[in-house]
Short mmCIF file of C-alpha atoms in Angstrom, two decimals:
data_model
loop_
_atom_site.label_atom_id
_atom_site.label_comp_id
_atom_site.label_asym_id
_atom_site.label_seq_id
_atom_site.Cartn_x
_atom_site.Cartn_y
_atom_site.Cartn_z
CA GLY A 1 45.04 11.70 13.68
CA VAL A 2 42.14 13.95 12.64
CA LEU A 3 43.13 13.59 8.97
CA LEU A 4 43.33 9.79 9.28
CA ARG A 5 39.89 9.59 10.88
CA ARG A 6 38.43 11.70 8.07
CA ILE A 7 40.04 9.49 5.43
CA ILE A 8 38.71 6.33 7.09
CA ALA A 9 35.22 7.86 7.40
CA THR A 10 35.24 8.84 3.72
CA ILE A 11 36.31 5.33 2.68
CA ASP A 12 33.58 3.78 4.87
CA GLU A 13 30.99 6.09 3.36
CA HIS A 14 32.12 5.15 -0.15
CA HIS A 15 31.91 1.42 0.65
CA SER A 16 28.45 1.90 2.13
CA ARG A 17 27.19 3.63 -1.02
CA GLU A 18 28.72 0.94 -3.25
CA ASN A 19 27.19 -1.87 -1.17
CA ALA A 20 23.78 -0.17 -1.39
CA ARG A 21 24.11 0.08 -5.18
CA HIS A 22 25.08 -3.60 -5.49
CA ALA A 23 22.19 -4.68 -3.26
CA HIS A 24 19.72 -2.56 -5.23
CA ARG A 25 20.90 -3.99 -8.55
CA ALA A 26 20.53 -7.52 -7.18
CA MET A 27 16.99 -6.76 -5.99
CA LEU A 28 16.10 -5.29 -9.39
CA ARG A 29 17.32 -8.48 -11.12
CA ASN A 30 15.39 -10.58 -8.62
CA ALA A 31 12.18 -8.63 -9.28
CA ALA A 32 12.68 -8.74 -13.05
CA GLU A 33 12.79 -12.54 -12.79
CA GLY A 34 9.45 -12.50 -10.96
CA PHE A 35 10.70 -13.11 -7.41
CA TRP A 36 9.73 -11.23 -4.26
CA ASN A 37 12.00 -8.89 -2.30
CA GLY A 38 11.48 -8.24 1.41
CA ALA A 39 8.72 -9.15 3.84
CA ALA A 40 5.30 -10.36 2.70
CA PRO A 41 2.38 -7.90 2.97
CA PHE A 42 -0.69 -8.73 5.04
CA GLY A 43 -2.63 -11.51 3.31
CA TYR A 44 0.46 -13.27 2.01
CA ARG A 45 3.52 -15.21 3.12
CA THR A 46 6.74 -15.90 1.26
CA ARG A 47 7.63 -19.34 -0.08
CA VAL A 48 10.98 -20.47 -1.44
CA ALA A 49 10.40 -21.24 -5.12
CA GLU A 50 13.98 -22.24 -5.94
CA THR A 51 17.53 -21.98 -4.67
CA ARG A 52 20.46 -20.67 -6.67
CA GLY A 53 23.69 -21.31 -4.86
CA HIS A 54 23.15 -19.96 -1.37
CA ARG A 55 20.37 -17.59 -2.45
CA ALA A 56 16.72 -18.51 -1.89
CA LYS A 57 14.35 -17.15 -4.54
CA LYS A 58 10.97 -16.40 -2.97
CA VAL A 59 7.44 -15.87 -4.25
CA LEU A 60 4.21 -14.90 -2.52
CA GLU A 61 1.39 -17.26 -1.62
CA VAL A 62 -1.98 -16.37 -0.13
CA VAL A 63 -2.69 -16.82 3.60
CA GLU A 64 -6.42 -17.43 3.49
CA SER A 65 -7.13 -16.31 7.07
CA GLU A 66 -5.58 -12.90 6.36
CA ALA A 67 -6.89 -12.74 2.79
CA ALA A 68 -10.46 -13.01 4.11
CA VAL A 69 -9.83 -9.87 6.21
CA VAL A 70 -8.44 -8.06 3.14
CA ARG A 71 -11.55 -8.93 1.12
CA ARG A 72 -13.78 -7.78 3.97
CA ILE A 73 -11.98 -4.42 4.17
CA PHE A 74 -12.67 -3.83 0.47
CA GLY A 75 -16.26 -4.95 0.99
CA LEU A 76 -16.80 -2.58 3.91
CA LEU A 77 -15.48 0.32 1.85
CA LEU A 78 -17.71 -0.55 -1.11
CA GLY A 79 -20.82 -1.10 1.04
CA LEU A 80 -21.14 -4.85 0.51
CA GLU A 81 -22.16 -5.33 4.18
CA GLY A 82 -24.47 -2.34 4.49
CA PRO A 83 -23.58 1.37 4.32
CA SER A 84 -20.15 2.14 2.90
CA LEU A 85 -17.64 2.80 5.67
CA GLY A 86 -14.67 5.13 5.66
CA VAL A 87 -11.11 4.09 6.48
CA GLN A 88 -11.33 5.15 10.14
CA ALA A 89 -14.69 3.45 10.62
CA ILE A 90 -13.37 0.22 9.08
CA ALA A 91 -10.41 0.16 11.47
CA ALA A 92 -12.71 0.80 14.45
CA ARG A 93 -15.12 -1.94 13.41
CA LEU A 94 -12.39 -4.55 12.94
CA ASN A 95 -10.94 -3.69 16.35
CA ARG A 96 -14.38 -3.96 18.01
CA GLU A 97 -14.79 -7.40 16.49
CA GLY A 98 -11.38 -8.53 17.73
CA VAL A 99 -9.82 -8.80 14.26
CA ASP A 100 -6.11 -8.05 14.52
CA TYR A 101 -3.33 -7.01 12.16
CA ARG A 102 -0.80 -9.77 12.85
CA GLY A 103 -1.24 -9.49 16.59
CA LYS A 104 -1.72 -5.72 16.67
CA PRO A 105 -4.84 -3.55 16.43
CA PHE A 106 -5.81 -2.06 13.10
CA HIS A 107 -4.99 1.60 12.52
CA VAL A 108 -6.08 3.98 9.79
CA SER A 109 -2.66 3.60 8.15
CA ASN A 110 -3.04 -0.22 8.01
CA VAL A 111 -6.47 -0.04 6.40
CA ARG A 112 -5.49 2.67 3.93
CA GLY A 113 -2.32 0.78 3.01
CA ILE A 114 -4.32 -2.36 2.28
CA LEU A 115 -6.85 -0.49 0.15
CA ARG A 116 -4.08 1.21 -1.83
CA ARG A 117 -1.86 -1.84 -2.38
CA GLU A 118 -2.24 -2.97 -5.99
CA ALA A 119 -0.66 -6.35 -5.23
CA TYR A 120 -4.06 -7.50 -3.93
CA ALA A 121 -5.36 -7.21 -7.50
CA GLY A 122 -2.52 -9.41 -8.80
CA ARG A 123 0.17 -6.93 -9.79
CA HIS A 124 3.00 -5.51 -7.65
CA TYR A 125 5.45 -2.84 -8.76
CA PHE A 126 8.94 -2.97 -7.31
CA ASN A 127 11.17 0.12 -7.35
CA ARG A 128 8.27 2.58 -7.34
CA ARG A 129 9.87 4.85 -4.75
CA ASP A 130 13.38 5.90 -3.89
CA TRP A 131 13.86 4.40 -0.42
CA ARG A 132 16.17 7.24 0.63
CA THR A 133 14.03 10.22 -0.41
CA GLY A 134 10.53 8.69 -0.70
CA ARG A 135 10.25 10.22 -4.19
CA VAL A 136 8.10 8.30 -6.68
CA ARG A 137 10.30 7.14 -9.53
CA ASP A 138 9.44 7.45 -13.19
CA THR A 139 7.15 4.61 -14.32
CA ALA A 140 9.85 3.42 -16.73
CA GLU A 141 11.91 2.40 -13.67
CA TRP A 142 9.14 0.29 -12.11
CA VAL A 143 9.43 -3.48 -12.26
CA ALA A 144 6.11 -5.34 -12.50
CA ILE A 145 5.67 -8.64 -10.67
CA ASP A 146 2.61 -10.87 -10.99
CA VAL A 147 1.38 -12.19 -7.63
CA PRO A 148 -1.66 -14.29 -6.62
CA PRO A 149 -4.66 -11.90 -6.51
CA ILE A 150 -6.87 -11.62 -3.42
CA VAL A 151 -9.54 -9.31 -4.84
CA PRO A 152 -10.71 -8.94 -8.47
CA ARG A 153 -9.21 -6.08 -10.45
CA GLU A 154 -12.61 -4.39 -10.83
CA VAL A 155 -13.10 -4.37 -7.05
CA PHE A 156 -9.70 -2.77 -6.55
CA GLU A 157 -10.44 -0.11 -9.18
CA ARG A 158 -13.81 0.72 -7.62
CA ALA A 159 -12.11 1.08 -4.24
CA GLN A 160 -9.62 3.56 -5.72
CA GLU A 161 -12.49 5.61 -7.12
CA VAL A 162 -14.19 5.73 -3.72
CA LEU A 163 -10.96 6.71 -1.95
CA ALA A 164 -10.27 9.41 -4.53
CA ALA A 165 -13.80 10.82 -4.16
CA ARG A 166 -13.38 10.97 -0.36
CA ASN A 167 -9.94 12.51 -0.45
CA PRO A 168 -10.07 15.78 1.56
CA ARG A 169 -8.16 17.47 -1.25
CA THR A 170 -11.04 16.59 -3.59
CA THR A 171 -14.05 16.60 -1.27
CA PRO A 172 -14.16 18.70 1.93
CA PRO A 173 -14.31 16.58 5.12
CA ARG A 174 -17.64 18.21 6.10
CA VAL A 175 -19.20 16.64 2.99
CA VAL A 176 -17.99 13.16 3.95
CA SER A 177 -18.64 13.29 7.69
CA GLY A 178 -21.39 15.92 7.92
CA PRO A 179 -24.94 15.16 9.11
CA THR A 180 -26.47 15.63 5.66
CA LEU A 181 -25.98 12.41 3.74
CA LEU A 182 -26.71 13.85 0.28
CA THR A 183 -24.42 16.89 0.53
CA GLY A 184 -23.08 17.65 -2.92
CA LEU A 185 -25.53 15.22 -4.56
CA ALA A 186 -29.07 16.58 -3.99
CA VAL A 187 -29.92 19.51 -6.28
CA CYS A 188 -33.05 21.50 -7.05
CA GLY A 189 -34.95 20.08 -10.01
CA ARG A 190 -35.92 23.56 -11.20
CA CYS A 191 -32.78 25.70 -10.95
CA GLY A 192 -30.06 23.07 -10.40
CA GLY A 193 -28.83 24.72 -7.21
CA GLY A 194 -27.44 22.58 -4.41
CA MET A 195 -29.87 21.63 -1.65
CA THR A 196 -28.73 22.87 1.76
CA ARG A 197 -29.57 22.05 5.36
CA GLY A 198 -31.03 24.85 7.46
CA ASN A 199 -30.88 24.93 11.27
CA GLY A 200 -33.06 26.97 13.59
CA LYS A 201 -33.19 27.44 17.34
CA SER A 202 -36.79 26.27 17.36
CA GLY A 203 -35.75 22.94 15.86
#
C-alpha cells in the first residue's frame, strides 16, 4: 500500500509538471502573437480581440478613470503638482482624498508597482520572471507586447531616474527624509565641501 501511494504521488507530480510546461508554452505563444495573459493591471481592462475555437484572445484597453490616477501618481512623483512626493507620501495623499485602488486603499506596494510597470509607457514584457523562483530571466527569454500607453515614454524614464536616486541602496534615507532639503546638493563655493546642518541647544 505504501509503495502504491508513492507511485501514484510520483505520477501525479509528473502530470502536474507536464501540465505546467504545456500551459507556459501556450502563454508564450499567446504573448508572441501580441495577446495578453492574465488579469489586467490597474488602468486597463481586457477585451476579447478574437476567438480561436474555444479560446478567447484578449488585449488591453485603457480604463480612463483609472488611467487618470496612474498619470497623477507619475505627476506627484515628478513634482507636477507642487513639491515632488515620495512613494509613501503619494499613497497617503491618495487615501486622504478618497482615491481607491479598485475598492481598496492605496499602499506603498501599489504605488511603487505602478511607477515601475513599463506597460504604462506602451511596452509590456511577458516571461520576465520565473513564477516558481521569482528569478529574473535572461532578456533573450522576454516576450515584448505593445499595449496602449497611459504616460509618455519620457515621463516613465524620468520617474525611473527619480526612483533610482531615492533608492536607499543609492541614497541614505536620512538624505531623502531629513530636515535639510539640500543635503548632498549644497556645497561650498570655495572648497567644494558639502554644506552641513549644525544644531545647538541654544537654538
